[in-house]
Short mmCIF file of C-alpha atoms in Angstrom, two decimals:
data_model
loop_
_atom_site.label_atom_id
_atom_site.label_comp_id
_atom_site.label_asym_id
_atom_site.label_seq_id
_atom_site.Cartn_x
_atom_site.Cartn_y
_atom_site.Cartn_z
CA UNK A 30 0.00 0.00 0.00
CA UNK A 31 1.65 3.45 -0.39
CA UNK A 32 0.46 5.78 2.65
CA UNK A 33 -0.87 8.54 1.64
CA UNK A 34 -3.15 9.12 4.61
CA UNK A 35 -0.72 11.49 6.84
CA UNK A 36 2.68 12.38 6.58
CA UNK A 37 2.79 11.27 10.43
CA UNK A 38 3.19 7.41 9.31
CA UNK A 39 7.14 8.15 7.88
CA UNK A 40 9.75 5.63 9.76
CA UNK A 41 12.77 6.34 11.06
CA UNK A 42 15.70 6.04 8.26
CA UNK A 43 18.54 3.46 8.49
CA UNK A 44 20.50 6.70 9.42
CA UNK A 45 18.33 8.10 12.05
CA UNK A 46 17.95 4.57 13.80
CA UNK A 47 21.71 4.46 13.61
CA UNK A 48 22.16 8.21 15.86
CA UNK A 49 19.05 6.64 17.80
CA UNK A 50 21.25 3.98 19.23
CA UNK A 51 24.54 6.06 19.55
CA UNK A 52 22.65 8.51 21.53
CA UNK A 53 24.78 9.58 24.81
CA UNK A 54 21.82 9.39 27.48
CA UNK A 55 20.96 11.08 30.98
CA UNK A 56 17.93 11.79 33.30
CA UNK A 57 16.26 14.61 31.43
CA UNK A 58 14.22 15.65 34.82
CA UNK A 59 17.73 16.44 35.95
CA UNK A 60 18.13 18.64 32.68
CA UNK A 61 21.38 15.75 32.60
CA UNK A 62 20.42 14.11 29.15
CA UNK A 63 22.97 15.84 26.99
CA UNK A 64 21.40 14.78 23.60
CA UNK A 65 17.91 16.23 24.92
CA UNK A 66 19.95 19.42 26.22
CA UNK A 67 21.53 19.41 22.72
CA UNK A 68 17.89 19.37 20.50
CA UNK A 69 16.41 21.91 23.08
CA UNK A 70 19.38 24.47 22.18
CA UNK A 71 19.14 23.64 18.33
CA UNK A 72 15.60 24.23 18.41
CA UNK A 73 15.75 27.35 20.24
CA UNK A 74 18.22 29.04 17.48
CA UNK A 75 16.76 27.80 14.98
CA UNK A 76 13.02 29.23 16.07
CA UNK A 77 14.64 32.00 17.21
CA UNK A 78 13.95 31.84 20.94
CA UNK A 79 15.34 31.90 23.52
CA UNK A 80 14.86 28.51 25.48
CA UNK A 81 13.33 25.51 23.89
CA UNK A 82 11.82 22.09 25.63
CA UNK A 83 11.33 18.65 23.87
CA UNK A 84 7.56 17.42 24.93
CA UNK A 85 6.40 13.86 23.24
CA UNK A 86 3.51 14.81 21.13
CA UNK A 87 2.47 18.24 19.39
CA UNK A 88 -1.20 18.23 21.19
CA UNK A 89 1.02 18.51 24.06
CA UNK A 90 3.59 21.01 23.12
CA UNK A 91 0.10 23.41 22.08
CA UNK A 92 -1.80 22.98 25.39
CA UNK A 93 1.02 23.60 27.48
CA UNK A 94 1.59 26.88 25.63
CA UNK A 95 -1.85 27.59 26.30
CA UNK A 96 -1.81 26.87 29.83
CA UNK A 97 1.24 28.87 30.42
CA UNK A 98 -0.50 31.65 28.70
CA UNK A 99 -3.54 31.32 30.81
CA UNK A 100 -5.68 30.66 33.90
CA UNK A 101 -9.09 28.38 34.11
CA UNK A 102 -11.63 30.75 32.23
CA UNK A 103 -10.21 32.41 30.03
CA UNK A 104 -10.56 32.29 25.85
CA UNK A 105 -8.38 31.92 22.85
CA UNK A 106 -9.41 33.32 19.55
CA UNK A 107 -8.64 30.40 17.05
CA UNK A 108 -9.70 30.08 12.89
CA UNK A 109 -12.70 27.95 13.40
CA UNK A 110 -10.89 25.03 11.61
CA UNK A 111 -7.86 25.13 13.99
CA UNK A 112 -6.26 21.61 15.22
CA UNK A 113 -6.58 22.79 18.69
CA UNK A 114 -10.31 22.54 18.48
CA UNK A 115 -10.93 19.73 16.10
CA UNK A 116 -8.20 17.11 16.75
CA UNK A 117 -7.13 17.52 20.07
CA UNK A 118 -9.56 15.87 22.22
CA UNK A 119 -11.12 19.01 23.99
CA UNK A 120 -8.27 19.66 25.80
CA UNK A 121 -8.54 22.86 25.95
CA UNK A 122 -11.34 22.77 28.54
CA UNK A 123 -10.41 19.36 29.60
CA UNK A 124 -6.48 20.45 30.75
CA UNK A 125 -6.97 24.51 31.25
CA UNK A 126 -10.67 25.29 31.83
CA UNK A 127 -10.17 27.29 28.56
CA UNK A 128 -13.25 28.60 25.80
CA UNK A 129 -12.80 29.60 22.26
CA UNK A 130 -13.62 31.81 20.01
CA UNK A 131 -13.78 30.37 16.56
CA UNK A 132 -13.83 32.72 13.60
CA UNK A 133 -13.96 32.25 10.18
CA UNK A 134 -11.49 33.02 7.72
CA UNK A 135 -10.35 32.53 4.05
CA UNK A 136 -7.87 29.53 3.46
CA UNK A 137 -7.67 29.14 7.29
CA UNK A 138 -5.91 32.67 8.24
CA UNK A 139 -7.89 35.07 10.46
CA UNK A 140 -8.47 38.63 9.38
CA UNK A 141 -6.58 40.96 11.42
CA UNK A 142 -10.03 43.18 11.54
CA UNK A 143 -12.21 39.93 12.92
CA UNK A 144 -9.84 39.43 15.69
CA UNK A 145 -9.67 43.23 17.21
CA UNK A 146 -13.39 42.97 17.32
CA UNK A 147 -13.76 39.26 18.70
CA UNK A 148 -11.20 40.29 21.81
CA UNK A 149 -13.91 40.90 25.03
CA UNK A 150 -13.63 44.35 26.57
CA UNK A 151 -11.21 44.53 29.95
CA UNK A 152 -14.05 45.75 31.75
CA UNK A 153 -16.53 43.32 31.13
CA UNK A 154 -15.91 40.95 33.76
CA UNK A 155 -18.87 38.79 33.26
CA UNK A 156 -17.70 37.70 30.09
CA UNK A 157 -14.47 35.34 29.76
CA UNK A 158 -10.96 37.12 29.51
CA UNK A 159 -9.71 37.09 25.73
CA UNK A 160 -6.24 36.38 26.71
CA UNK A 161 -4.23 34.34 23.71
CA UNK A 162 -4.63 34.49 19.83
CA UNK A 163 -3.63 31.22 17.91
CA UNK A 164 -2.63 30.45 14.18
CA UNK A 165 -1.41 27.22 12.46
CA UNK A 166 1.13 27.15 10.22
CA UNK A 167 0.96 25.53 7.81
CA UNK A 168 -3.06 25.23 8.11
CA UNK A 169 -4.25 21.78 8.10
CA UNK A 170 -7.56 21.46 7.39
CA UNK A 171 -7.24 24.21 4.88
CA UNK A 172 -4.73 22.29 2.78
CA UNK A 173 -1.49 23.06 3.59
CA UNK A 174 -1.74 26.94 3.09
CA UNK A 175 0.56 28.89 4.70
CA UNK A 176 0.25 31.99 6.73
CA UNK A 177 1.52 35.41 5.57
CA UNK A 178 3.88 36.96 7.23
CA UNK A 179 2.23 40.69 6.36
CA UNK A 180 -0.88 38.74 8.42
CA UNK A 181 1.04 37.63 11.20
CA UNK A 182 2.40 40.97 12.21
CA UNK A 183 -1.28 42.57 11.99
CA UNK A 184 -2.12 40.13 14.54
CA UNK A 185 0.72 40.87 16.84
CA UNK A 186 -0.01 44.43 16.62
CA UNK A 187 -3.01 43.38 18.26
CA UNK A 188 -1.81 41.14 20.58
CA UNK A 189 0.34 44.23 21.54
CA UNK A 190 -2.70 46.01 22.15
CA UNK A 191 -4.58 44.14 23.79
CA UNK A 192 -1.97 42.48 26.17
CA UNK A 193 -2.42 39.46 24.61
CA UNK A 194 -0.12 36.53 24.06
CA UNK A 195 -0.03 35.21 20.41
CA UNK A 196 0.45 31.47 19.89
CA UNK A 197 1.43 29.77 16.87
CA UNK A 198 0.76 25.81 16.08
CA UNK A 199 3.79 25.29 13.84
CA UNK A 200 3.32 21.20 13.53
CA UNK A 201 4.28 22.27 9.68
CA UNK A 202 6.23 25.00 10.29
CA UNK A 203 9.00 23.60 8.58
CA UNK A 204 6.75 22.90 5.50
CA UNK A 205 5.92 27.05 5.74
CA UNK A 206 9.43 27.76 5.50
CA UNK A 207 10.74 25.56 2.74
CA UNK A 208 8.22 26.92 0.68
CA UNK A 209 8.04 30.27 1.30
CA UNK A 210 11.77 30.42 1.78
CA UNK A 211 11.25 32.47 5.09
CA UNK A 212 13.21 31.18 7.67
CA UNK A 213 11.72 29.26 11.39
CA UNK A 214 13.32 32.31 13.03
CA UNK A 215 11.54 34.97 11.38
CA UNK A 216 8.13 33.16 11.44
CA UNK A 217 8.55 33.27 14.89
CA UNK A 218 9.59 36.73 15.69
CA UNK A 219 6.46 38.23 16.71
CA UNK A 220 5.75 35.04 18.11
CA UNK A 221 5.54 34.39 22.14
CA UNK A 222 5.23 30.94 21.81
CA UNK A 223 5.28 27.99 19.06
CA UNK A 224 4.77 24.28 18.82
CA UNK A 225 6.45 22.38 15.93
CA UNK A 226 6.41 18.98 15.03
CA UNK A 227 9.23 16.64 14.75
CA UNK A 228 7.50 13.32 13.84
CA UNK A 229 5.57 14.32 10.34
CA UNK A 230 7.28 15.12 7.35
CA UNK A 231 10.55 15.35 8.86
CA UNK A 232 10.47 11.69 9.77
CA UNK A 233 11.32 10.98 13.80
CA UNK A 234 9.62 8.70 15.82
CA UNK A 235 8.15 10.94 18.03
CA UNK A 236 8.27 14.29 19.65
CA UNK A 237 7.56 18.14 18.93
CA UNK A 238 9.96 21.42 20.19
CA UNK A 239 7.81 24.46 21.92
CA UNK A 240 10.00 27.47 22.34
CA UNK A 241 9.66 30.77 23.83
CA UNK A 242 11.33 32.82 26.10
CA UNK A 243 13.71 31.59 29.37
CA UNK A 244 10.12 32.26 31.89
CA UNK A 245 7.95 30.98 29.37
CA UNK A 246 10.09 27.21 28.79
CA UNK A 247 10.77 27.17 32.81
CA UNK A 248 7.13 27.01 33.67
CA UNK A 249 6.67 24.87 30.41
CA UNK A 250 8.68 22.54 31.96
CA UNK A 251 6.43 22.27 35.54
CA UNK A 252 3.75 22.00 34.08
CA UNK A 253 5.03 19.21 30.83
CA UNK A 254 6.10 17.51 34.27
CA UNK A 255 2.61 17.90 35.82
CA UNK A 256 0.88 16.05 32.91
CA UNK A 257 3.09 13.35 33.11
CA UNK A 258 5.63 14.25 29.82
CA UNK A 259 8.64 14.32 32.22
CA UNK A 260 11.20 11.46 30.62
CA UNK A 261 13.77 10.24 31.86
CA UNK A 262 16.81 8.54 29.78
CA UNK A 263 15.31 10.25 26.58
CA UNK A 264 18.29 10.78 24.37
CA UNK A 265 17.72 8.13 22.19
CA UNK A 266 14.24 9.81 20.87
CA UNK A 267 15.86 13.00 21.20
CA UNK A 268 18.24 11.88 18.51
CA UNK A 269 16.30 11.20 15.97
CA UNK A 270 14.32 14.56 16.32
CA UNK A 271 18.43 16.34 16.28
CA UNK A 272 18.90 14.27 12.77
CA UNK A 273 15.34 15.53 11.63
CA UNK A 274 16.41 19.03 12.21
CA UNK A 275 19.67 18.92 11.26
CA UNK A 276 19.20 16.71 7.69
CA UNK A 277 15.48 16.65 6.39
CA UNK A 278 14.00 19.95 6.44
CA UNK A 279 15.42 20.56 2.52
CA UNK A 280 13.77 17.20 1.49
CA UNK A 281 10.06 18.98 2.43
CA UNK A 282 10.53 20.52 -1.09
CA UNK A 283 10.48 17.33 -2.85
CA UNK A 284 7.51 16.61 -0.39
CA UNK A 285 5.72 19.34 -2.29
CA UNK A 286 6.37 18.76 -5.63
CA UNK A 287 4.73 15.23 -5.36
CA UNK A 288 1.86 17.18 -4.01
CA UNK A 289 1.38 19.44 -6.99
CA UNK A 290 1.79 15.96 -9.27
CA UNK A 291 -1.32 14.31 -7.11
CA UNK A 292 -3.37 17.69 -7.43
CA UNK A 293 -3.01 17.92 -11.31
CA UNK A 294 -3.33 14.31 -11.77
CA UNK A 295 -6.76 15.05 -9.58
CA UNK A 296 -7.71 18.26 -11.96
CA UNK A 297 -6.94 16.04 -15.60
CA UNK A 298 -10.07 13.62 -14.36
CA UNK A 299 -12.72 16.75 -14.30
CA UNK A 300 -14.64 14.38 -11.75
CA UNK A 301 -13.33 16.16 -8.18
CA UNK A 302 -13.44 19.82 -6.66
CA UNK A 303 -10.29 20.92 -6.25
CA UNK A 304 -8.52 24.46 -5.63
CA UNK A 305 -5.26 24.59 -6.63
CA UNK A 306 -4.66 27.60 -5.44
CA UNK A 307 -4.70 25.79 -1.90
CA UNK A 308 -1.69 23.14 -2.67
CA UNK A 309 0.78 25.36 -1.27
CA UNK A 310 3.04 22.37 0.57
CA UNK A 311 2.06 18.77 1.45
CA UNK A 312 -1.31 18.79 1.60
CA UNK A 313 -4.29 18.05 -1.34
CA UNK A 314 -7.28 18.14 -0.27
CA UNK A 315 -10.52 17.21 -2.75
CA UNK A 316 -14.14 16.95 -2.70
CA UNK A 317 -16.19 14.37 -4.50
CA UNK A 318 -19.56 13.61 -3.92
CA UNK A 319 -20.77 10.88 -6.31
CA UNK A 320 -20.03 8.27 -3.38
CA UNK A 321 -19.69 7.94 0.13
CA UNK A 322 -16.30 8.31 1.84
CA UNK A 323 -16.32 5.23 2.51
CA UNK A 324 -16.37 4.32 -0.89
CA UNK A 325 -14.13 6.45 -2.16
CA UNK A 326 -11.64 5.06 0.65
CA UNK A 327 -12.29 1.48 -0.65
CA UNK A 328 -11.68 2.76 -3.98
CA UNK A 329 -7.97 3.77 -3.35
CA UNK A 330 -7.79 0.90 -1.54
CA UNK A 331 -8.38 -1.37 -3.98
CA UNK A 332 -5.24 0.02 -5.87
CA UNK A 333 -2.93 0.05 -3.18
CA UNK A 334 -3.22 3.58 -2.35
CA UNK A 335 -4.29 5.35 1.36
CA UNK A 336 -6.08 8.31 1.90
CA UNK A 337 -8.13 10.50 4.69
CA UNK A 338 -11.72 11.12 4.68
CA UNK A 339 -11.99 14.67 5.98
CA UNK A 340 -15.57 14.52 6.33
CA UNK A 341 -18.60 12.77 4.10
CA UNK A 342 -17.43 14.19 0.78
CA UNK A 343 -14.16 16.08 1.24
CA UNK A 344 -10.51 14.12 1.66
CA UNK A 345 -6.83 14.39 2.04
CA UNK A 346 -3.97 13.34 0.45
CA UNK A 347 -0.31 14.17 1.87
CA UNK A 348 3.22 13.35 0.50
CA UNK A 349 5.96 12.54 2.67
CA UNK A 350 9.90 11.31 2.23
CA UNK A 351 8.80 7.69 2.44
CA UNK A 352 6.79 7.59 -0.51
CA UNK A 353 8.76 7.86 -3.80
CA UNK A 354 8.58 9.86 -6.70
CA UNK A 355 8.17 6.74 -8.44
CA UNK A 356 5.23 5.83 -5.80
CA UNK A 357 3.65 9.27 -7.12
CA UNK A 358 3.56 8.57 -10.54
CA UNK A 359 2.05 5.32 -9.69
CA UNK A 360 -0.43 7.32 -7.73
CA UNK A 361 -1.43 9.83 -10.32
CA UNK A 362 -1.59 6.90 -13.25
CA UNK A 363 -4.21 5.15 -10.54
CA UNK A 364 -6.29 8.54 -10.05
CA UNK A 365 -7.22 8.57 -13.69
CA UNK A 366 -8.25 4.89 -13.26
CA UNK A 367 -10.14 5.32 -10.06
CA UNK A 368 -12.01 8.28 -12.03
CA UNK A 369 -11.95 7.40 -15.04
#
């Protein structure tokens, strides 16, 4: 079967597992793992911030941000097809007592003017306290688009002025940068906190990097340790997430030309909805509504190939390094079948 599903189902490379097992070790509650102590530096320079913590998943790394940002009560303003409030198990109000306020937006990115009027006066105190905003980058269930940077600072400027803290879910970040050519660091700038993943298309095992400032990371760490992601002799996962860094963030470009080849392939049939103007990194996503999803799924299936069903008529496709170009053109050749 090639995978097509997520580009969370990569395996570790021959290379990786080799720097895996090599891994000098320590107690990482100590701060005494030296390969941990090693990623959380690399991350930090490379996001430009100042301190940086390893947690195991990126649901994690994102509500920990947001309960560092805030107490029981208060609400985040968030697209209204954000991770945080589709795919992460409620945790919002399960972990920090926390409401949100979802607004819409074109090709998942907020507009600047929606968000000024969505945050609650200061003076209204029976209404919850707007304290965080939050983006994704690049924006899942949108495609794959990525946010603009002219965008981003319009919402800091508001954060500014509104004392809020602005939050960015950068699971893809490294997708955003690769093909905008705008580096980690200067996504992050006007950034207080961000949450990037280390086990999708750059191909660890597990894991995700939040970074922030020296405060922010220290009571990141109590409470990652309060929620039981404390580890102990974690160098050898560490590892692979250092190699990630270090080695595959180039390779994301080939990652997005196999995209493009799946979306036109898609187009040439004439039988799905499709936007191209939304296949911006990874992700395809496509509508088709002559059969149920799970037809469709079955479909694919039936010629080797895996794919998501987004909802009853809409699904996702996403490249990663461990399928192939060759895999791709296999791909596309069955999408004219399938359709045909």
């Amino acid at each position: 079967m090639i995978d097509l599903r997520s580009d969370t189902v990569t395996k570790p490379s021959a290379e990786m597992r080799k720097v895996m097992a090599q891994a000098e070790v320590g107690d990482d509650i100590y701060k005494e793992d030296p390969t941990v102590n090693k990623l959380e530096e690399y991350s930090a320079e490379l996001l430009g911030k100042e301190a940086a913590l390893f947690v195991p998943s990126g649901t994690m790394g994102n509500q920990i941000c947001l309960n560092v940002h805030t107490s029981p009560g208060d609400e985040v303003i968030i697209h209204k097809d954000a991770h945080i409030f589709h795919f992460e198990s409620g945790s919002p109000a399960a972990l920090s007592g926390l409401t949100l306020s979802q607004l819409p937006g074109e090709k998942g990115i907020l507009d600047p003017a929606d968000v000024e009027k969505a945050v609650r006066p200061e003076a209204a105190y029976y209404m919850a306290r707007t304290r965080v905003i939050e983006i994704e980058n690049t924006h899942n269930v949108a495609g794959g688009v990525i946010q603009p940077m002219d965008n981003i600072f319009a919402l800091r400027k508001i954060a500014d002025k509104y004392g809020l803290a602005f939050h960015m879910d950068g699971a893809r970040l490294w997708n955003a940068s690769v093909a905008s050519g705008i580096s980690p660091a200067d996504y992050c700038a006007p950034l207080d906190s961000v949450s990037c993943c280390l086990s999708k298309g750059l191909g660890a095992p597990i894991g995700s990097v939040i970074a922030g400032s020296k405060d922010f990371i220290k009571e990141a760490f109590r409470i990652r340790k309060a929620w039981g992601g404390g580890m102990r002799q974690v160098g050898g996962i560490a590892a692979a997430g250092l190699y990630a860094l270090q080695n595959n963030i180039p390779k994301l470009a080939g990652d997005h030309r196999k995209a493009i080849m799946i979306a036109e392939s898609l187009m040439d049939t004439g039988a799905v909805d499709i936007n191209p103007e939304l296949v911006q990194t990874n992700i395809v996503m496509f509508s088709y509504k002559e059969k149920s999803a799970d037809e469709v799924i079955r479909m694919f299936a039936d010629e080797g190939i895996r794919l998501s069903a987004i909802s009853a008529d809409n699904f996702r496709i996403v490249t990663h390094m461990d399928v192939s170009f060759e895999d791709i053109q296999i791909v596309t050749e069955k999408i004219g079948k399938i359709f045909g």
